[in-house]
Amino acid sequence: MGYDELANKIAYLSKPDQQLVRHAFLFAQKCHEGQVRNTGEPYVQHAIAAAGTIADLHLDAKTVAAALLHDTCEDTDLTLNDLRKEFGREIANLVDGVTKLSKIRITTKWLFVKEKEQLAEYDRQIETLRKMFVAMSSDIRVVILKLADRLHNMQTLDGVPKEKRYRIAKETLAIYAPLAYRLGMGEVKGKLEDLAFPYVYPEEYAALKKKAAGRLVEKERYILQFKKKILAKLYKDGIKGQIHGRTKHMYSLWRKLQRYDNDLSHIYDLVALRIIVNSVEECYKALGIIHNNWKPLVGRIKDYIAMPKPNGYRSIHTTVFGPGGEIVEIQIRSKEMHEQAEFGIAAHWHYSEKKGGIDYLLRKVSRAPKKELVWVNELAKWQKAVGDNKEMESDLGMDFFSDRIFVYTPTGDVKDLPIGATPIDFAYAVHTDLGNHVGGAKVNGKMVDLAHELKRGDIVDIIKKKNASPKRDWLEFAKTSLARGKIKSQIKGK
Ligand code: MN
């Protein structure tokens, strides 16, 4: 993709905003001059692709500009200060945020976990990484930028050295796609998963492709015929809708098959029909028309308009016996719902206003119609979960993350602790037994006092001593309720 294509995509922006994007492009082009990606294309192509995704989501000009500039500080001599001077604080902060997020990685230790006992701990690690991802993004646009960046990296993953591909694809499946889902960005989520699938599960992917190929062709042909029949019926009743045949994403098909005994004939939405109409009223009217003509399957009607999914997804789903008795899933939604389902958070939020901060979004929730912003509520809940509710008072207006720090074990695992936490809190967060036998602690390689206050990003190494045990004075500096509870029960036991 060249700049011309991006220029077309940003037609929704004002003239001065388009100029800002062009300025950012020229600047990025100069910064990356002579740099080539592993794929052999000029580096700036990557920046343009990321910016294209942001423009597709119709985000504000500053976010598009930040996408163009997102790697300028990382891979060149340019500093954040230079960027601030040229483009102002807001854009520089977005770029800085994206750079920081690059540090969130699955450590090698967890990449190939298979044993059951370890999987529970793996899940906890991954969930912490996801939370950290959002916690480190003071501005929600940073998360979206990082998703756009990852999307293009996945599209060009073949250019990356082979040994790196697995980790990148695995992170995409474990962290990035679920984030996109939680932000309601269905389209990005589906793309990320399908791009990662062949790298993480190559054999399963090949087998599924072979298995589904014939059935897919058959079904697509059938759907095309059915679509014409439905269109005619809708038209007769005055509904001018659009109908798309929608092939299920491979990765979500694979996941679904595992729940259905691997039996393809039980998957009714292999190719689904999606009807897009103009209003909520027409959605229900269309549903009536469909059921009137083709018998619905019992128990398969889901009204996500009356009851949206937690991430804000709205549509009506039904499954009917189509012509010839073939079972077909049909999704009905309005144009607005469709945009929201594809673009999620971005569709809700066009950032016409200056601030994009999470706390700003959250404040907005209290004033917005509830059903339209379910996702924000969900995001708020999720972010609240980062903080320990027992330990801190939180309300929607505050920044939940200013009270948390993330520190590392010597093997790179992440622990999420409140500000002011000490090596004692850390030890109990790792394991009760470790907490009960703290003999000493090293932070970033240096011995420290047990009352030492941990800082964001510290690497903490607890020295375990068999005969050590909790002391009463630990209660004077242990911060978490977990550690305090364990210490008290140990002291009592003596
Ligand atoms: Mn990048």
PDB file of N, CA and C and ligand atoms in Angstrom, residues 37 43 46 50 70-71 75 98 146 149-150 153, ligand 1:
ATOM      1  N   ARG A  37      12.331  -3.755   5.683  1.00  0.00           N
ATOM      2  CA  ARG A  37      11.792  -4.802   6.565  1.00  0.00           C
ATOM      3  C   ARG A  37      12.304  -6.166   6.115  1.00  0.00           C
ATOM      4  N   TYR A  43      10.692   0.167   4.946  1.00  0.00           N
ATOM      5  CA  TYR A  43      10.101   0.118   6.286  1.00  0.00           C
ATOM      6  C   TYR A  43       8.823   0.940   6.394  1.00  0.00           C
ATOM      7  N   HIS A  46       5.249  -0.440   6.416  1.00  0.00           N
ATOM      8  CA  HIS A  46       4.646  -0.962   7.647  1.00  0.00           C
ATOM      9  C   HIS A  46       3.864   0.142   8.358  1.00  0.00           C
ATOM     10  N   ALA A  50      -0.257   0.223   9.044  1.00  0.00           N
ATOM     11  CA  ALA A  50      -0.852   0.418  10.373  1.00  0.00           C
ATOM     12  C   ALA A  50      -1.785   1.628  10.342  1.00  0.00           C
ATOM     13  N   HIS A  70       4.806   5.459  14.576  1.00  0.00           N
ATOM     14  CA  HIS A  70       4.918   4.614  15.769  1.00  0.00           C
ATOM     15  C   HIS A  70       6.271   3.931  15.925  1.00  0.00           C
ATOM     16  N   ASP A  71       7.009   3.725  14.848  1.00  0.00           N
ATOM     17  CA  ASP A  71       8.315   3.070  14.983  1.00  0.00           C
ATOM     18  C   ASP A  71       9.495   4.025  14.789  1.00  0.00           C
ATOM     19  N   ASP A  75      13.360   2.580  16.036  1.00  0.00           N
ATOM     20  CA  ASP A  75      14.354   2.044  15.111  1.00  0.00           C
ATOM     21  C   ASP A  75      15.283   3.091  14.498  1.00  0.00           C
ATOM     22  N   VAL A  98       2.816   3.206  22.525  1.00  0.00           N
ATOM     23  CA  VAL A  98       2.944   2.032  21.661  1.00  0.00           C
ATOM     24  C   VAL A  98       4.309   1.371  21.874  1.00  0.00           C
ATOM     25  N   LYS A 146      -1.638  -0.390  18.817  1.00  0.00           N
ATOM     26  CA  LYS A 146      -0.822  -1.599  18.954  1.00  0.00           C
ATOM     27  C   LYS A 146      -1.472  -2.772  18.204  1.00  0.00           C
ATOM     28  N   ASP A 149      -0.689  -2.258  14.570  1.00  0.00           N
ATOM     29  CA  ASP A 149       0.720  -2.599  14.366  1.00  0.00           C
ATOM     30  C   ASP A 149       0.860  -4.122  14.273  1.00  0.00           C
ATOM     31  N   ARG A 150       0.245  -4.824  15.211  1.00  0.00           N
ATOM     32  CA  ARG A 150       0.356  -6.284  15.244  1.00  0.00           C
ATOM     33  C   ARG A 150      -0.298  -6.924  14.015  1.00  0.00           C
ATOM     34  N   ASN A 153       2.133  -6.788  11.281  1.00  0.00           N
ATOM     35  CA  ASN A 153       3.235  -7.711  11.569  1.00  0.00           C
ATOM     36  C   ASN A 153       2.824  -9.157  11.300  1.00  0.00           C
TER      37      ASN A 153
HETATM   38 MN    MN B   1       5.574  -1.497  14.251  1.00  0.00          MN
END
